[in-house]
Amino acid sequence: MRATLIPVVLVLAAACICAKEEPPALQLEVPTETRSRFAALDDVRLLANGLLQLGQSLREFVQKTKGQINDIFQKLNIFDRSFYQLSVLASEIKEEEEELKKTTVVLKANNEEIRGLSEEISSKMDSILQEKSRLQEKVEGLEEKLRSLSHGLVTSEQVAEINGLRGVIHSQEQSIGELLKAVREQSDQLNHQRSKIKILEEKLTANALAQDTMERIPEIFNAEAPTLTPYLTPSSTDSARTMNLPPDCSELFNRGERVSGVYAIKPNGSEPFMVFCDMSKDHGATVIQRRRDGSVNFDQTWETYENGFGDFHGEFWLGLRKIHSLACQGNSVLHIQLEDWKQDKRFIEYRFHLDGPRNNYTIHLTHLSGNLPDSMSNHTGMMFSTKDRDNSNHQDSNCAHQQAGGWWFNTCGDANLNGRYFHMRPKWRSERRRGIQWKLGRKGSYSLKFTQISVRPVASPSIASSSFEPSVFL
Ligand SMILES: *[C@@H]1O[C@H](CO)[C@@H](O)[C@H](O)[C@H]1NC(C)=O
Ligand SMILES: *[C@@H]1O[C@H](CO)[C@@H](O)[C@H](O)[C@H]1NC(C)=O
Ligand SMILES: *[C@@H]1O[C@H](CO)[C@@H](O)[C@H](O)[C@H]1NC(C)=O
């Protein structure tokens, strides 16, 4: 409709324009008679046609322009969007950078702390070395005295003093060795922290680069795509390491690790955790308890015994939860190593299974071997007890309270390796009962100098099948 109307209007308009050239009276008087008038009409038609064409091309032009303008708007939109996305990215990167900066500050503080510890340990070592040489001198003096006197004149007190000093020097020598080990471990940790900080610093520079690029956004629109900075993914390697964690120290030994120390493990079905691995024998054993100097109080609550306490490089209890997840893997051997004050070292081994928290960590033991009397087999089926949770068989007294420390008490008798650490034999029997005990048949029990309890899987399948007694574990 519209298309057909436009030519009509144009014709009329053309007619009007032409009419201006001729006197209007003439047109009205004789519209169709003279030739010249016909010729004029033809001219008008021609003109109208031309105008029509002009109009059409004008229309086309307008439409084309409209399209182009739309195009430009679209491009502007795209530009707007990309700009917005890039600014979001920029702010994200900035946030991440802030976080990294914070982490770096924390790590640097850690680093300082570790350095402080190292220095402290070194100075401690120095003072111990000094003390040692002082003691050595003293002993030498006493030995001199001893030589100068005839045997009959030396009092038994002096002999005892000399022997005592010898013992002190021996233990000092041991602690020096342990301190040296601790220093080595500290410096290892320090190096680890340093490399971590370096990675973070690299990441920071990479971020600064990205920041720089953001500031040059207009250039990027004209330039070629920038080269991507390489990925730094410490988090992904961390998770890879978690995947590859050994289920216990035995597996770590099988993988070639031969140095005793603190390692991360991940028993089947458990979260990863740190343990002390004893690699000194021809296998790896996961240490669950150690006593050696009385530096840690073992008279703790149920909750503390569940979660573990102490220091891996001194005395500690790994914790019932963790011991349970270790024992859950099956075929466990419990190895108990004891040493008395006459340096007599003995051991005993049991097939071992430990129930979970619902059964109060009931212990199941079957005697395997060793040169200690078996004081633990009849603890089988006993629940764990602490001073605040008495599950012992005893009718009218709380063993954990009477004896100090948490243990699988069976009528408060026989064995308790979590008792009080006595450097000297207590005078009273009631007091002695609170000590670290292992009943030695008729000779009675006495407080021990060193204990270590560890677990490992049964060495070979043949042993496992021959000594496996399912009924014991039910
Ligand atoms: C881990 O425990 C689950 C469930 O008890 C068991 O099916 C799986 O075989 C165990 N994996 C290993 C490697 O022992
Ligand atoms: C575990 O110990 C608590 C507290 O001594 C006791 O109430 C509960 O009955 C024990 N659980 C089992 C299964 O004996
Ligand atoms: C556990 O065994 C030891 C050594 O055989 C024995 O002296 C003690 O009486 C036994 N205790 C119980 C409760 O059976």
Coordinates of C-alpha atoms and ligand atoms in Angstrom, one line a residue:
M1 CA 0.0 0.0 0.0
R2 CA 2.6 2.5 1.1
A3 CA 4.9 1.7 -1.8
T4 CA 2.1 2.5 -4.3
L5 CA 1.0 5.6 -2.5
I6 CA 4.5 7.2 -2.6
P7 CA 4.6 7.4 -6.5
V8 CA 1.2 9.1 -6.6
V9 CA 2.2 11.7 -4.1
L10 CA 5.4 12.3 -6.1
V11 CA 3.4 12.7 -9.3
L12 CA 1.2 15.2 -7.6
A13 CA 4.2 17.1 -6.2
A14 CA 5.8 17.1 -9.6
A15 CA 2.6 18.4 -11.1
C16 CA 2.6 21.2 -8.6
I17 CA 6.2 22.1 -9.2
C18 CA 5.6 22.2 -13.0
A19 CA 2.4 24.2 -12.6
K20 CA 4.4 27.0 -11.1
E21 CA 6.2 27.4 -14.4
E22 CA 3.0 27.8 -16.4
P23 CA 0.2 30.3 -15.7
P24 CA -2.4 28.4 -13.7
A25 CA -5.2 29.8 -15.7
L26 CA -4.1 28.0 -18.9
Q27 CA -4.0 24.6 -17.2
L28 CA -7.5 25.0 -16.0
E29 CA -8.9 26.2 -19.3
V30 CA -7.7 23.6 -21.8
P31 CA -6.2 20.5 -20.1
T32 CA -5.7 18.0 -23.0
E33 CA -6.0 19.8 -26.3
T34 CA -2.6 21.3 -27.4
R35 CA 0.5 19.3 -28.4
S36 CA 2.7 21.4 -26.3
R37 CA 0.6 20.7 -23.4
F38 CA 0.9 16.9 -24.1
A39 CA 4.6 17.3 -24.4
A40 CA 4.7 19.1 -21.0
L41 CA 2.8 16.3 -19.5
D42 CA 5.3 13.8 -20.8
D43 CA 8.1 15.8 -19.3
V44 CA 6.3 15.8 -16.0
R45 CA 6.0 12.0 -16.2
L46 CA 9.7 11.7 -17.0
L47 CA 10.6 13.9 -14.1
A48 CA 8.2 12.1 -11.8
N49 CA 9.9 8.8 -12.8
G50 CA 13.3 10.3 -12.0
L51 CA 12.1 11.5 -8.7
L52 CA 10.6 8.2 -8.0
Q53 CA 14.0 6.5 -8.6
L54 CA 15.7 9.0 -6.5
G55 CA 13.3 8.4 -3.7
Q56 CA 13.8 4.7 -3.9
S57 CA 17.6 4.9 -3.8
L58 CA 17.3 7.4 -0.9
R59 CA 15.2 4.8 0.9
E60 CA 17.7 2.1 0.2
F61 CA 20.5 4.4 1.4
V62 CA 18.6 5.1 4.6
Q63 CA 18.0 1.4 5.3
K64 CA 21.7 0.6 4.6
T65 CA 22.8 3.3 7.0
K66 CA 20.4 2.0 9.6
G67 CA 21.9 -1.4 9.3
Q68 CA 25.4 0.0 9.6
I69 CA 24.4 2.0 12.7
N70 CA 23.0 -1.2 14.2
D71 CA 26.2 -2.9 13.5
I72 CA 28.2 -0.2 15.2
F73 CA 25.9 -0.4 18.2
Q74 CA 26.4 -4.1 18.4
K75 CA 30.2 -3.7 18.2
L76 CA 30.0 -1.1 21.0
N77 CA 28.0 -3.5 23.1
I78 CA 30.5 -6.3 22.7
F79 CA 33.3 -3.8 23.6
D80 CA 31.4 -2.8 26.7
R81 CA 30.9 -6.4 27.7
S82 CA 34.5 -7.4 27.2
F83 CA 35.7 -4.3 29.1
Y84 CA 33.4 -5.2 32.0
Q85 CA 34.7 -8.8 32.0
L86 CA 38.3 -7.7 31.9
S87 CA 37.7 -5.3 34.8
V88 CA 36.1 -8.1 36.9
L89 CA 39.2 -10.2 36.1
A90 CA 41.5 -7.4 37.1
S91 CA 39.8 -7.0 40.5
E92 CA 39.9 -10.8 41.1
I93 CA 43.6 -10.9 40.3
K94 CA 44.1 -7.9 42.7
E95 CA 42.2 -9.8 45.5
E96 CA 44.3 -12.9 44.9
E97 CA 47.4 -10.8 45.0
E98 CA 46.4 -9.3 48.4
E99 CA 45.8 -12.8 49.8
L100 CA 49.1 -14.0 48.5
K101 CA 50.8 -11.0 50.1
K102 CA 49.2 -11.9 53.4
T103 CA 50.3 -15.5 53.1
T104 CA 53.8 -14.5 52.3
V105 CA 53.9 -12.3 55.4
V106 CA 52.7 -15.2 57.5
L107 CA 55.3 -17.5 56.0
K108 CA 58.0 -15.0 56.5
A109 CA 57.0 -14.8 60.2
N110 CA 57.2 -18.6 60.4
N111 CA 60.6 -18.5 58.8
E112 CA 61.7 -16.1 61.5
E113 CA 60.3 -18.3 64.2
I114 CA 62.1 -21.4 62.9
R115 CA 65.3 -19.5 62.7
G116 CA 64.8 -18.4 66.3
L117 CA 64.2 -22.0 67.3
S118 CA 67.3 -23.2 65.5
E119 CA 69.4 -20.6 67.3
E120 CA 67.8 -21.5 70.6
I121 CA 68.6 -25.2 70.0
S122 CA 72.2 -24.3 69.1
S123 CA 72.7 -22.3 72.3
K124 CA 71.1 -25.1 74.3
M125 CA 73.5 -27.5 72.6
D126 CA 76.5 -25.3 73.5
S127 CA 75.5 -25.1 77.1
I128 CA 75.0 -28.9 77.2
L129 CA 78.4 -29.4 75.7
Q130 CA 79.9 -27.1 78.3
E131 CA 78.1 -29.0 81.1
K132 CA 79.4 -32.3 79.6
S133 CA 83.0 -31.2 79.7
R134 CA 82.5 -29.8 83.2
L135 CA 81.1 -33.2 84.3
Q136 CA 83.9 -35.0 82.5
E137 CA 86.4 -33.0 84.5
K138 CA 84.7 -33.8 87.7
V139 CA 84.7 -37.5 86.9
E140 CA 88.3 -37.3 85.9
G141 CA 89.1 -35.6 89.2
L142 CA 87.2 -38.3 91.1
E143 CA 88.9 -41.1 89.2
E144 CA 92.2 -39.4 90.1
K145 CA 91.2 -39.4 93.7
L146 CA 90.2 -43.0 93.4
R147 CA 93.5 -44.0 92.0
S148 CA 95.4 -42.2 94.7
L149 CA 93.5 -43.9 97.4
S150 CA 93.7 -47.5 98.2
H151 CA 90.7 -49.6 97.5
G152 CA 89.8 -50.1 101.1
L153 CA 89.7 -46.3 101.7
V154 CA 87.1 -45.5 99.0
T155 CA 83.7 -45.2 100.5
S156 CA 80.8 -46.9 98.8
E157 CA 79.2 -43.4 98.6
Q158 CA 82.1 -42.2 96.4
V159 CA 81.7 -45.2 94.1
A160 CA 78.0 -44.6 93.8
E161 CA 78.7 -40.9 93.0
I162 CA 81.1 -41.8 90.3
N163 CA 78.7 -44.3 88.8
G164 CA 75.9 -41.8 89.0
L165 CA 78.0 -39.2 87.2
R166 CA 78.9 -41.8 84.5
G167 CA 75.1 -42.3 84.0
V168 CA 74.5 -38.6 83.7
I169 CA 77.3 -38.2 81.1
H170 CA 75.9 -41.1 79.2
S171 CA 72.4 -39.6 79.1
Q172 CA 73.8 -36.2 78.2
E173 CA 75.6 -37.7 75.3
Q174 CA 72.3 -39.2 74.2
S175 CA 70.5 -35.9 74.5
I176 CA 73.2 -34.2 72.5
G177 CA 72.7 -36.7 69.7
E178 CA 69.0 -36.1 69.8
L179 CA 69.4 -32.4 69.8
L180 CA 71.7 -32.6 66.7
K181 CA 68.9 -34.6 65.0
A182 CA 66.3 -32.0 66.0
V183 CA 68.5 -29.2 64.6
R184 CA 68.9 -31.1 61.3
E185 CA 65.1 -31.6 61.2
Q186 CA 64.6 -27.9 61.9
S187 CA 66.9 -26.8 59.2
D188 CA 65.1 -29.2 56.8
Q189 CA 61.8 -27.6 57.7
L190 CA 63.4 -24.2 57.3
N191 CA 64.5 -25.1 53.7
H192 CA 61.0 -26.4 53.0
Q193 CA 59.5 -23.1 54.1
R194 CA 62.0 -21.1 52.1
S195 CA 61.1 -23.0 48.9
K196 CA 57.4 -22.4 49.6
I197 CA 58.0 -18.7 50.0
K198 CA 60.0 -18.6 46.8
I199 CA 57.1 -20.2 44.9
L200 CA 54.7 -17.6 46.3
E201 CA 57.0 -14.8 45.4
E202 CA 57.2 -16.2 41.8
K203 CA 53.4 -16.3 41.8
L204 CA 53.3 -12.7 43.0
T205 CA 55.6 -11.5 40.1
A206 CA 53.4 -13.4 37.7
N207 CA 50.4 -11.6 39.1
A208 CA 52.1 -8.3 38.8
L209 CA 52.7 -9.1 35.1
A210 CA 49.0 -9.8 34.7
Q211 CA 48.2 -6.5 36.5
D212 CA 50.4 -4.7 34.1
T213 CA 48.6 -6.3 31.1
M214 CA 45.2 -5.1 32.6
E215 CA 46.5 -1.5 32.5
R216 CA 47.1 -1.8 28.8
I217 CA 43.6 -3.0 27.8
P218 CA 43.1 -0.5 25.0
E219 CA 46.4 -1.7 23.4
I220 CA 45.3 -5.3 23.7
F221 CA 42.3 -4.7 21.5
N222 CA 44.6 -3.7 18.7
A223 CA 47.5 -6.0 19.5
E224 CA 47.9 -9.8 19.0
A225 CA 46.9 -12.1 21.9
P226 CA 49.5 -11.9 24.7
T227 CA 51.5 -15.0 25.7
L228 CA 50.0 -16.7 28.8
T229 CA 52.1 -16.9 31.9
P230 CA 52.9 -20.5 32.9
Y231 CA 50.8 -22.1 35.5
L232 CA 52.1 -22.4 39.0
T233 CA 50.0 -25.1 40.8
P234 CA 51.4 -26.0 44.2
S235 CA 47.9 -26.9 45.3
S236 CA 47.5 -29.6 42.6
T237 CA 50.9 -31.2 43.5
D238 CA 49.8 -31.1 47.1
S239 CA 46.7 -33.1 46.4
A240 CA 48.7 -35.5 44.2
R241 CA 51.0 -36.0 47.2
T242 CA 48.0 -36.7 49.4
M243 CA 46.8 -39.4 46.9
N244 CA 50.2 -41.1 47.1
L245 CA 50.6 -41.1 50.9
P246 CA 51.6 -44.5 52.4
P247 CA 49.0 -46.2 54.7
D248 CA 51.8 -46.7 57.3
C249 CA 55.5 -46.6 58.0
S250 CA 55.9 -50.2 56.8
E251 CA 54.9 -49.2 53.3
L252 CA 57.2 -46.1 53.5
F253 CA 60.0 -48.5 54.3
N254 CA 59.1 -50.7 51.4
R255 CA 59.2 -47.6 49.2
G256 CA 62.9 -47.2 50.2
E257 CA 62.7 -44.7 53.1
R258 CA 65.4 -45.7 55.7
V259 CA 65.5 -42.7 58.1
S260 CA 63.5 -42.8 61.3
G261 CA 61.5 -39.6 61.8
V262 CA 58.2 -37.9 61.4
Y263 CA 56.2 -38.6 58.2
A264 CA 52.7 -38.1 56.8
I265 CA 50.7 -41.3 56.3
K266 CA 47.1 -42.0 55.3
P267 CA 45.6 -45.3 56.5
N268 CA 42.8 -46.8 54.5
G269 CA 39.6 -44.9 55.2
S270 CA 41.3 -42.2 57.4
E271 CA 42.4 -38.6 56.9
P272 CA 46.2 -38.2 56.5
F273 CA 48.2 -37.5 59.7
M274 CA 51.7 -37.3 60.9
V275 CA 53.4 -40.2 62.7
F276 CA 56.9 -41.1 63.9
C277 CA 58.4 -44.0 61.9
D278 CA 61.0 -46.3 63.4
M279 CA 63.1 -47.6 60.5
S280 CA 65.9 -48.9 62.7
K281 CA 65.0 -52.6 62.2
D282 CA 64.7 -54.3 58.9
H283 CA 61.1 -53.0 58.5
G284 CA 59.2 -49.8 59.1
A285 CA 57.1 -49.5 62.3
T286 CA 54.6 -46.8 63.2
V287 CA 55.3 -45.7 66.8
I288 CA 52.2 -45.2 68.9
Q289 CA 53.8 -44.6 72.3
R290 CA 57.1 -43.6 73.7
R291 CA 58.4 -42.8 77.2
R292 CA 62.0 -41.9 77.9
D293 CA 62.5 -39.0 80.3
G294 CA 59.2 -38.1 82.0
S295 CA 59.0 -34.8 80.1
V296 CA 55.3 -35.4 79.3
N297 CA 52.4 -35.9 81.8
F298 CA 50.5 -39.0 80.8
D299 CA 47.8 -38.5 83.4
Q300 CA 45.3 -37.2 80.8
T301 CA 41.6 -37.2 80.1
W302 CA 39.7 -39.5 77.8
E303 CA 39.5 -36.8 75.1
T304 CA 43.2 -36.2 75.2
Y305 CA 43.9 -40.0 75.0
E306 CA 41.6 -40.2 72.0
N307 CA 43.3 -37.4 70.1
G308 CA 46.9 -38.0 71.2
F309 CA 49.4 -35.8 72.9
G310 CA 53.1 -35.2 73.5
D311 CA 56.1 -34.6 71.2
F312 CA 57.2 -36.9 68.4
H313 CA 60.8 -36.3 69.3
G314 CA 60.3 -36.9 73.0
E315 CA 57.4 -38.7 74.7
F316 CA 54.0 -39.0 73.1
W317 CA 50.8 -41.0 72.7
L318 CA 49.6 -41.1 69.1
G319 CA 45.9 -41.2 70.0
L320 CA 43.3 -43.9 70.1
R321 CA 41.5 -42.7 67.0
K322 CA 44.7 -42.9 64.9
I323 CA 45.9 -46.2 66.5
H324 CA 42.4 -47.6 65.6
S325 CA 42.7 -46.6 62.0
L326 CA 46.1 -48.2 61.8
A327 CA 44.9 -51.4 63.4
C328 CA 41.8 -51.4 61.2
Q329 CA 44.0 -52.2 58.2
G330 CA 44.3 -55.7 59.6
N331 CA 47.2 -58.1 60.2
S332 CA 48.7 -55.8 62.8
V333 CA 51.6 -56.7 65.1
L334 CA 52.0 -54.8 68.3
H335 CA 55.7 -54.5 69.3
I336 CA 56.5 -53.5 72.8
Q337 CA 60.0 -52.5 73.6
L338 CA 61.1 -51.9 77.2
E339 CA 64.3 -50.9 78.9
D340 CA 65.1 -50.9 82.6
W341 CA 67.6 -48.7 84.6
K342 CA 70.3 -51.4 84.1
Q343 CA 70.1 -50.9 80.3
D344 CA 68.4 -54.3 80.0
K345 CA 66.4 -54.2 76.8
R346 CA 63.6 -56.6 76.1
F347 CA 60.6 -56.9 73.8
I348 CA 57.3 -58.7 73.2
E349 CA 55.0 -59.0 70.2
Y350 CA 51.3 -59.6 69.9
R351 CA 48.8 -60.0 67.1
F352 CA 46.8 -56.8 67.6
H353 CA 43.4 -55.5 66.9
L354 CA 41.7 -52.4 68.4
D355 CA 37.9 -51.8 68.4
G356 CA 36.5 -48.3 67.6
P357 CA 35.2 -45.6 69.9
R358 CA 31.7 -47.3 70.2
N359 CA 33.4 -50.2 72.0
N360 CA 35.7 -47.8 74.0
Y361 CA 38.7 -49.1 72.0
T362 CA 38.6 -52.6 73.3
I363 CA 42.0 -54.3 72.8
H364 CA 42.5 -57.8 71.3
L365 CA 45.9 -59.4 71.8
T366 CA 47.4 -62.8 71.0
H367 CA 50.9 -63.5 72.2
L368 CA 53.4 -64.1 69.3
S369 CA 57.0 -63.9 70.6
G370 CA 59.6 -62.0 72.6
N371 CA 61.8 -62.2 75.7
L372 CA 59.4 -60.4 78.1
P373 CA 56.9 -62.3 80.2
D374 CA 53.4 -62.0 78.7
S375 CA 51.6 -59.5 80.9
M376 CA 49.2 -58.3 78.4
S377 CA 47.4 -61.3 76.9
N378 CA 44.8 -61.3 79.6
H379 CA 44.1 -57.7 78.9
T380 CA 42.3 -58.9 75.8
G381 CA 38.7 -57.7 75.7
M382 CA 39.4 -54.8 78.0
M383 CA 38.1 -51.4 77.2
F384 CA 40.3 -48.3 77.5
S385 CA 40.1 -46.4 80.7
T386 CA 41.2 -42.9 81.8
K387 CA 40.8 -41.0 85.1
D388 CA 37.5 -39.5 83.8
R389 CA 36.1 -42.7 82.2
D390 CA 36.5 -45.9 84.2
N391 CA 35.9 -49.0 82.1
S392 CA 38.2 -51.3 84.1
N393 CA 37.0 -54.6 85.7
H394 CA 37.7 -53.4 89.2
Q395 CA 34.5 -53.2 91.2
D396 CA 35.2 -50.4 93.7
S397 CA 38.1 -48.4 92.5
N398 CA 39.1 -46.5 89.4
C399 CA 42.3 -48.0 88.1
A400 CA 43.2 -45.1 85.9
H401 CA 42.9 -42.8 88.9
Q402 CA 44.7 -45.1 91.3
Q403 CA 47.4 -45.9 88.8
A404 CA 47.8 -42.6 86.8
G405 CA 47.5 -42.6 83.0
G406 CA 45.1 -44.1 80.5
W407 CA 45.4 -47.9 79.7
W408 CA 43.4 -51.1 79.0
F409 CA 43.3 -51.8 82.8
N410 CA 42.4 -55.3 83.9
T411 CA 41.7 -55.2 87.6
C412 CA 44.4 -52.6 87.9
G413 CA 47.2 -55.2 87.5
D414 CA 50.0 -56.5 85.4
A415 CA 50.9 -53.8 83.0
N416 CA 50.5 -50.1 82.5
L417 CA 53.0 -48.4 80.2
N418 CA 51.3 -45.0 80.5
G419 CA 51.9 -44.7 84.2
R420 CA 54.0 -42.1 86.0
Y421 CA 57.6 -41.7 85.0
F422 CA 59.8 -42.2 88.1
H423 CA 63.5 -41.4 87.9
M424 CA 64.0 -42.9 91.4
R425 CA 62.3 -45.9 92.9
P426 CA 59.4 -44.6 95.0
K427 CA 59.5 -45.4 98.7
W428 CA 55.9 -46.4 99.1
R429 CA 54.3 -49.4 97.3
S430 CA 51.1 -47.4 96.6
E431 CA 53.3 -44.8 94.8
R432 CA 55.2 -47.5 93.0
R433 CA 51.9 -48.9 91.6
R434 CA 51.5 -45.6 89.7
G435 CA 54.7 -46.1 87.8
I436 CA 55.3 -47.4 84.3
Q437 CA 54.9 -51.1 84.9
W438 CA 55.3 -54.5 83.3
K439 CA 54.8 -57.4 85.6
L440 CA 57.8 -59.7 85.6
G441 CA 56.4 -62.9 86.9
R442 CA 57.3 -63.5 90.6
K443 CA 59.9 -60.8 90.7
G444 CA 57.2 -58.2 90.8
S445 CA 57.0 -55.1 88.6
Y446 CA 59.1 -52.0 88.6
S447 CA 59.2 -48.7 87.0
L448 CA 60.8 -48.6 83.6
K449 CA 63.3 -46.2 82.0
F450 CA 62.2 -46.5 78.4
T451 CA 59.2 -47.8 76.6
Q452 CA 58.2 -47.8 72.9
I453 CA 55.0 -49.3 71.4
S454 CA 54.8 -49.6 67.7
V455 CA 52.6 -51.4 65.1
R456 CA 53.4 -52.9 61.7
P457 CA 51.7 -55.4 59.4
V458 CA 52.6 -59.1 59.7
A459 CA 55.8 -59.5 57.8
S460 CA 54.9 -62.3 55.3
P461 CA 51.7 -63.9 54.2
S462 CA 52.8 -67.3 55.4
I463 CA 53.1 -66.0 59.0
A464 CA 49.8 -64.2 58.6
S465 CA 47.9 -67.3 57.6
S466 CA 49.6 -69.6 60.1
S467 CA 49.0 -67.4 63.1
F468 CA 45.7 -66.0 62.1
E469 CA 43.0 -66.9 64.6
P470 CA 39.7 -65.3 63.6
S471 CA 38.0 -66.3 66.9
V472 CA 40.3 -64.0 68.8
F473 CA 39.1 -61.0 67.0
L474 CA 35.4 -61.6 67.4
Ligands
LIG1 C1 40.0 -50.0 52.1 O1 38.9 -50.3 52.9 C2 37.8 -50.6 52.1 C3 36.5 -50.7 53.0 O2 36.8 -51.3 54.2 C4 38.1 -51.8 51.3 O3 37.0 -52.2 50.5 C5 39.3 -51.6 50.4 O4 39.7 -52.8 49.7 C6 40.5 -51.1 51.3 N1 41.6 -50.8 50.4 C7 42.8 -51.2 50.7 C8 43.9 -50.8 49.7 O5 43.1 -52.0 51.6
LIG2 C1 32.0 -47.1 77.0 O1 32.3 -46.4 78.2 C2 31.2 -45.6 78.7 C3 31.7 -44.8 79.9 O2 32.5 -45.5 80.7 C4 30.1 -46.6 79.1 O3 29.0 -45.9 79.6 C5 29.7 -47.4 77.9 O4 28.7 -48.4 78.3 C6 30.9 -48.1 77.3 N1 30.5 -48.8 76.1 C7 30.4 -50.1 76.0 C8 30.1 -50.6 74.6 O5 30.6 -50.8 76.9
LIG3 C1 46.8 -62.1 83.9 O1 48.0 -62.9 83.7 C2 49.0 -62.7 84.7 C3 50.2 -63.5 84.3 O2 49.8 -64.8 83.8 C4 48.4 -63.2 86.1 O3 49.3 -63.0 87.1 C5 47.2 -62.4 86.4 O4 46.5 -62.8 87.5 C6 46.2 -62.5 85.2 N1 45.1 -61.6 85.5 C7 43.8 -61.9 85.3 C8 42.8 -60.9 85.6 O5 43.5 -63.0 84.8

